[in-house]
Amino acid sequence: MSRPRLLFLFSDTGGGHRSAGEAVIEAIDRLFPHQFDIRFVDGLKDYAPAPLNRLPEMYPMMARHSALWGIGYQLSNGRRRAQAFNRTTWPYLRRAVNRLVDEHAPDMVVSFHPLFIAPNLYSQRERTIPFLVVVTDLVSTHSLWYNRAADLTLVPTEQARAKALLNGLSPEHVRVTGLPVARRFCEPPGDRAQIRTQLGWPDELPMVLLVGGGEGMGPLFETARAIAALGTGLGLAVVAGRNNALEARLKSIDWEVPTFVYGFERRMPQLMRAANLIVSKAGPGTITEAVNAHLPMVLYSRLPGQEDGNVDYVIKHSLGVWAPSPDQAALAVRRWLQSPELLEDTSNRCARVARPDAAGTIAKVIAELR
């Protein structure tokens, strides 16, 4: 008997879509070994017509123009605007989407990206394939995520659920599961001193972890210099991601404090567990990973529109602070490191908010519907 075939759709327009899908695949393999045949497909790169197939490679450049990104996000958001967008683009996408479904012949489709939802549902009007949506934005979720024809939409927060209801979804078709992240980010914090020894970090200093997402976005260099200018009494770890030019520039500096510079890092769970504080852009994946690591946050950058709600979420739950410039971020770091009790209280609040079982929960939902 053949295994049910699951078609998981993502695209590398930001790292969160791929990583969320991989986290769910990991959970399915762990909880339901050898029970499903999973096809993990970049729907834009592998199937979309030009120029949409180039969006993954264009995304880093587009996201760096944050003001234009915010304008585009706001102009396209809203239930009626999303419906108009879907109707307008469907004729252009019909052939590609039909080819995608025909080639993979899935028994279920799970979309981790908003651009694949309506086209696939249009394509399946004459089919009976279950269709699930896993929303990978945390709070400020775009209306393209929500389609009443989907069998179930899984959202990370109560705020995202409220947005789903505003976009016409019925309560029984929306579930709050948390945002899925890899299991390695969901383990207990562990022995910080031991992890620091493995990393070569000083054990006697509070360590600040500075990240800008997988692409090294935001004023990462300027923020690193402002934090280092605080002087003695801290160590700094900077992750430049895939931004090779930034990594080289960071490594050329004679730093004022013990500083460790990394490129694209697979050891992010260890870096988070070893740090006392993280300074980051307001990406949903990094926020979720930090919360799971019980790591207080200073948010220094965000994509307008898409990540505005993430900042509000962190502040509302007292998980961190918003400091939207290098100097403000450095001052926030100084205040936090001078208040160990505040760091500990915030770490405890992160532990209470965390949903480390999100990927497993989603894997169980998928198995139930199959």
mmCIF file with all atom_site columns, C-alpha atoms in Angstrom, residues 77-180:
data_model
loop_
_atom_site.group_PDB
_atom_site.id
_atom_site.type_symbol
_atom_site.label_atom_id
_atom_site.label_alt_id
_atom_site.label_comp_id
_atom_site.label_asym_id
_atom_site.label_entity_id
_atom_site.label_seq_id
_atom_site.pdbx_PDB_ins_code
_atom_site.Cartn_x
_atom_site.Cartn_y
_atom_site.Cartn_z
_atom_site.occupancy
_atom_site.B_iso_or_equiv
_atom_site.pdbx_formal_charge
_atom_site.auth_seq_id
_atom_site.auth_comp_id
_atom_site.auth_asym_id
_atom_site.auth_atom_id
_atom_site.pdbx_PDB_model_num
ATOM 1   C CA . ASN A 1 77  ? -3.441  44.157 2.294   1.00 0.00 ? 77  ASN A CA 1
ATOM 2   C CA . GLY A 1 78  ? -7.132  43.843 3.097   1.00 0.00 ? 78  GLY A CA 1
ATOM 3   C CA . ARG A 1 79  ? -9.769  41.230 2.316   1.00 0.00 ? 79  ARG A CA 1
ATOM 4   C CA . ARG A 1 80  ? -11.163 42.812 -0.868  1.00 0.00 ? 80  ARG A CA 1
ATOM 5   C CA . ARG A 1 81  ? -7.725  43.742 -2.187  1.00 0.00 ? 81  ARG A CA 1
ATOM 6   C CA . ALA A 1 82  ? -6.478  40.205 -1.666  1.00 0.00 ? 82  ALA A CA 1
ATOM 7   C CA . GLN A 1 83  ? -9.521  38.792 -3.459  1.00 0.00 ? 83  GLN A CA 1
ATOM 8   C CA . ALA A 1 84  ? -9.002  41.179 -6.377  1.00 0.00 ? 84  ALA A CA 1
ATOM 9   C CA . PHE A 1 85  ? -5.318  40.241 -6.555  1.00 0.00 ? 85  PHE A CA 1
ATOM 10  C CA . ASN A 1 86  ? -6.172  36.536 -6.599  1.00 0.00 ? 86  ASN A CA 1
ATOM 11  C CA . ARG A 1 87  ? -8.781  36.906 -9.349  1.00 0.00 ? 87  ARG A CA 1
ATOM 12  C CA . THR A 1 88  ? -6.461  39.032 -11.475 1.00 0.00 ? 88  THR A CA 1
ATOM 13  C CA . THR A 1 89  ? -3.427  36.747 -11.236 1.00 0.00 ? 89  THR A CA 1
ATOM 14  C CA . TRP A 1 90  ? -5.219  33.401 -11.592 1.00 0.00 ? 90  TRP A CA 1
ATOM 15  C CA . PRO A 1 91  ? -5.305  33.334 -15.442 1.00 0.00 ? 91  PRO A CA 1
ATOM 16  C CA . TYR A 1 92  ? -1.572  34.062 -15.476 1.00 0.00 ? 92  TYR A CA 1
ATOM 17  C CA . LEU A 1 93  ? -0.842  31.272 -12.971 1.00 0.00 ? 93  LEU A CA 1
ATOM 18  C CA . ARG A 1 94  ? -3.359  28.621 -14.055 1.00 0.00 ? 94  ARG A CA 1
ATOM 19  C CA . ARG A 1 95  ? -1.063  26.571 -16.259 1.00 0.00 ? 95  ARG A CA 1
ATOM 20  C CA . ALA A 1 96  ? 1.817   26.546 -13.746 1.00 0.00 ? 96  ALA A CA 1
ATOM 21  C CA . VAL A 1 97  ? -0.397  25.551 -10.808 1.00 0.00 ? 97  VAL A CA 1
ATOM 22  C CA . ASN A 1 98  ? -2.108  22.776 -12.744 1.00 0.00 ? 98  ASN A CA 1
ATOM 23  C CA . ARG A 1 99  ? 1.292   21.433 -13.779 1.00 0.00 ? 99  ARG A CA 1
ATOM 24  C CA . LEU A 1 100 ? 2.454   21.519 -10.150 1.00 0.00 ? 100 LEU A CA 1
ATOM 25  C CA . VAL A 1 101 ? -0.529  19.507 -8.925  1.00 0.00 ? 101 VAL A CA 1
ATOM 26  C CA . ASP A 1 102 ? -0.511  17.085 -11.857 1.00 0.00 ? 102 ASP A CA 1
ATOM 27  C CA . GLU A 1 103 ? 3.203   16.288 -11.475 1.00 0.00 ? 103 GLU A CA 1
ATOM 28  C CA . HIS A 1 104 ? 3.009   15.578 -7.738  1.00 0.00 ? 104 HIS A CA 1
ATOM 29  C CA . ALA A 1 105 ? -0.519  14.093 -7.541  1.00 0.00 ? 105 ALA A CA 1
ATOM 30  C CA . PRO A 1 106 ? -0.815  14.897 -3.812  1.00 0.00 ? 106 PRO A CA 1
ATOM 31  C CA . ASP A 1 107 ? -3.274  13.458 -1.333  1.00 0.00 ? 107 ASP A CA 1
ATOM 32  C CA . MET A 1 108 ? -2.973  16.682 0.680   1.00 0.00 ? 108 MET A CA 1
ATOM 33  C CA . VAL A 1 109 ? -1.505  20.138 0.047   1.00 0.00 ? 109 VAL A CA 1
ATOM 34  C CA . VAL A 1 110 ? 0.004   22.236 2.852   1.00 0.00 ? 110 VAL A CA 1
ATOM 35  C CA . SER A 1 111 ? 1.009   25.811 2.033   1.00 0.00 ? 111 SER A CA 1
ATOM 36  C CA . PHE A 1 112 ? 3.639   27.627 4.054   1.00 0.00 ? 112 PHE A CA 1
ATOM 37  C CA . HIS A 1 113 ? 3.471   30.663 1.761   1.00 0.00 ? 113 HIS A CA 1
ATOM 38  C CA . PRO A 1 114 ? 0.565   33.071 1.115   1.00 0.00 ? 114 PRO A CA 1
ATOM 39  C CA . LEU A 1 115 ? 1.045   33.324 -2.659  1.00 0.00 ? 115 LEU A CA 1
ATOM 40  C CA . PHE A 1 116 ? 0.245   29.631 -3.207  1.00 0.00 ? 116 PHE A CA 1
ATOM 41  C CA . ILE A 1 117 ? -3.065  29.484 -1.369  1.00 0.00 ? 117 ILE A CA 1
ATOM 42  C CA . ALA A 1 118 ? -5.659  30.962 -3.737  1.00 0.00 ? 118 ALA A CA 1
ATOM 43  C CA . PRO A 1 119 ? -4.107  29.607 -6.982  1.00 0.00 ? 119 PRO A CA 1
ATOM 44  C CA . ASN A 1 120 ? -4.048  26.060 -5.631  1.00 0.00 ? 120 ASN A CA 1
ATOM 45  C CA . LEU A 1 121 ? -7.583  26.344 -4.315  1.00 0.00 ? 121 LEU A CA 1
ATOM 46  C CA . TYR A 1 122 ? -8.762  27.666 -7.690  1.00 0.00 ? 122 TYR A CA 1
ATOM 47  C CA . SER A 1 123 ? -7.038  24.699 -9.336  1.00 0.00 ? 123 SER A CA 1
ATOM 48  C CA . GLN A 1 124 ? -8.708  22.235 -6.980  1.00 0.00 ? 124 GLN A CA 1
ATOM 49  C CA . ARG A 1 125 ? -12.311 23.331 -7.517  1.00 0.00 ? 125 ARG A CA 1
ATOM 50  C CA . GLU A 1 126 ? -12.977 20.019 -9.223  1.00 0.00 ? 126 GLU A CA 1
ATOM 51  C CA . ARG A 1 127 ? -10.791 17.991 -6.857  1.00 0.00 ? 127 ARG A CA 1
ATOM 52  C CA . THR A 1 128 ? -11.219 16.719 -3.301  1.00 0.00 ? 128 THR A CA 1
ATOM 53  C CA . ILE A 1 129 ? -7.689  17.189 -1.987  1.00 0.00 ? 129 ILE A CA 1
ATOM 54  C CA . PRO A 1 130 ? -7.480  18.463 1.620   1.00 0.00 ? 130 PRO A CA 1
ATOM 55  C CA . PHE A 1 131 ? -5.764  21.851 1.738   1.00 0.00 ? 131 PHE A CA 1
ATOM 56  C CA . LEU A 1 132 ? -4.084  23.270 4.855   1.00 0.00 ? 132 LEU A CA 1
ATOM 57  C CA . VAL A 1 133 ? -2.436  26.620 5.469   1.00 0.00 ? 133 VAL A CA 1
ATOM 58  C CA . VAL A 1 134 ? 0.370   27.132 7.993   1.00 0.00 ? 134 VAL A CA 1
ATOM 59  C CA . VAL A 1 135 ? 0.756   30.881 8.570   1.00 0.00 ? 135 VAL A CA 1
ATOM 60  C CA . THR A 1 136 ? 4.409   31.793 9.095   1.00 0.00 ? 136 THR A CA 1
ATOM 61  C CA . ASP A 1 137 ? 3.945   35.469 9.966   1.00 0.00 ? 137 ASP A CA 1
ATOM 62  C CA . LEU A 1 138 ? 3.538   36.029 13.683  1.00 0.00 ? 138 LEU A CA 1
ATOM 63  C CA . VAL A 1 139 ? 1.048   38.878 14.161  1.00 0.00 ? 139 VAL A CA 1
ATOM 64  C CA . SER A 1 140 ? 0.779   41.283 11.184  1.00 0.00 ? 140 SER A CA 1
ATOM 65  C CA . THR A 1 141 ? -0.547  38.631 8.853   1.00 0.00 ? 141 THR A CA 1
ATOM 66  C CA . HIS A 1 142 ? -1.411  39.620 5.290   1.00 0.00 ? 142 HIS A CA 1
ATOM 67  C CA . SER A 1 143 ? -4.929  38.940 4.010   1.00 0.00 ? 143 SER A CA 1
ATOM 68  C CA . LEU A 1 144 ? -3.509  36.665 1.295   1.00 0.00 ? 144 LEU A CA 1
ATOM 69  C CA . TRP A 1 145 ? -2.980  34.074 4.051   1.00 0.00 ? 145 TRP A CA 1
ATOM 70  C CA . TYR A 1 146 ? -6.713  33.652 4.567   1.00 0.00 ? 146 TYR A CA 1
ATOM 71  C CA . ASN A 1 147 ? -9.034  31.834 2.205   1.00 0.00 ? 147 ASN A CA 1
ATOM 72  C CA . ARG A 1 148 ? -12.381 30.377 3.207   1.00 0.00 ? 148 ARG A CA 1
ATOM 73  C CA . ALA A 1 149 ? -11.946 27.480 0.780   1.00 0.00 ? 149 ALA A CA 1
ATOM 74  C CA . ALA A 1 150 ? -9.020  26.090 2.825   1.00 0.00 ? 150 ALA A CA 1
ATOM 75  C CA . ASP A 1 151 ? -9.953  23.136 5.015   1.00 0.00 ? 151 ASP A CA 1
ATOM 76  C CA . LEU A 1 152 ? -7.944  24.469 7.955   1.00 0.00 ? 152 LEU A CA 1
ATOM 77  C CA . THR A 1 153 ? -5.700  27.463 8.652   1.00 0.00 ? 153 THR A CA 1
ATOM 78  C CA . LEU A 1 154 ? -3.133  27.081 11.437  1.00 0.00 ? 154 LEU A CA 1
ATOM 79  C CA . VAL A 1 155 ? -1.930  30.351 12.959  1.00 0.00 ? 155 VAL A CA 1
ATOM 80  C CA . PRO A 1 156 ? 0.840   31.145 15.458  1.00 0.00 ? 156 PRO A CA 1
ATOM 81  C CA . THR A 1 157 ? -0.908  33.637 17.777  1.00 0.00 ? 157 THR A CA 1
ATOM 82  C CA . GLU A 1 158 ? -4.310  34.773 18.983  1.00 0.00 ? 158 GLU A CA 1
ATOM 83  C CA . GLN A 1 159 ? -3.746  38.047 17.106  1.00 0.00 ? 159 GLN A CA 1
ATOM 84  C CA . ALA A 1 160 ? -3.323  36.100 13.861  1.00 0.00 ? 160 ALA A CA 1
ATOM 85  C CA . ARG A 1 161 ? -6.509  34.158 14.644  1.00 0.00 ? 161 ARG A CA 1
ATOM 86  C CA . ALA A 1 162 ? -8.418  37.432 15.096  1.00 0.00 ? 162 ALA A CA 1
ATOM 87  C CA . LYS A 1 163 ? -7.118  38.584 11.701  1.00 0.00 ? 163 LYS A CA 1
ATOM 88  C CA . ALA A 1 164 ? -8.307  35.320 10.153  1.00 0.00 ? 164 ALA A CA 1
ATOM 89  C CA . LEU A 1 165 ? -11.820 35.867 11.495  1.00 0.00 ? 165 LEU A CA 1
ATOM 90  C CA . LEU A 1 166 ? -11.823 39.446 10.180  1.00 0.00 ? 166 LEU A CA 1
ATOM 91  C CA . ASN A 1 167 ? -10.989 38.020 6.761   1.00 0.00 ? 167 ASN A CA 1
ATOM 92  C CA . GLY A 1 168 ? -14.072 35.819 6.781   1.00 0.00 ? 168 GLY A CA 1
ATOM 93  C CA . LEU A 1 169 ? -12.776 32.494 8.080   1.00 0.00 ? 169 LEU A CA 1
ATOM 94  C CA . SER A 1 170 ? -15.100 30.630 10.432  1.00 0.00 ? 170 SER A CA 1
ATOM 95  C CA . PRO A 1 171 ? -13.786 29.833 13.944  1.00 0.00 ? 171 PRO A CA 1
ATOM 96  C CA . GLU A 1 172 ? -13.861 26.078 13.341  1.00 0.00 ? 172 GLU A CA 1
ATOM 97  C CA . HIS A 1 173 ? -11.492 26.488 10.382  1.00 0.00 ? 173 HIS A CA 1
ATOM 98  C CA . VAL A 1 174 ? -8.782  28.306 12.380  1.00 0.00 ? 174 VAL A CA 1
ATOM 99  C CA . ARG A 1 175 ? -6.519  26.874 15.090  1.00 0.00 ? 175 ARG A CA 1
ATOM 100 C CA . VAL A 1 176 ? -3.764  28.524 17.126  1.00 0.00 ? 176 VAL A CA 1
ATOM 101 C CA . THR A 1 177 ? -0.742  26.213 17.163  1.00 0.00 ? 177 THR A CA 1
ATOM 102 C CA . GLY A 1 178 ? 2.269   28.472 17.591  1.00 0.00 ? 178 GLY A CA 1
ATOM 103 C CA . LEU A 1 179 ? 4.948   29.006 14.946  1.00 0.00 ? 179 LEU A CA 1
ATOM 104 C CA . PRO A 1 180 ? 6.818   25.798 14.033  1.00 0.00 ? 180 PRO A CA 1
#
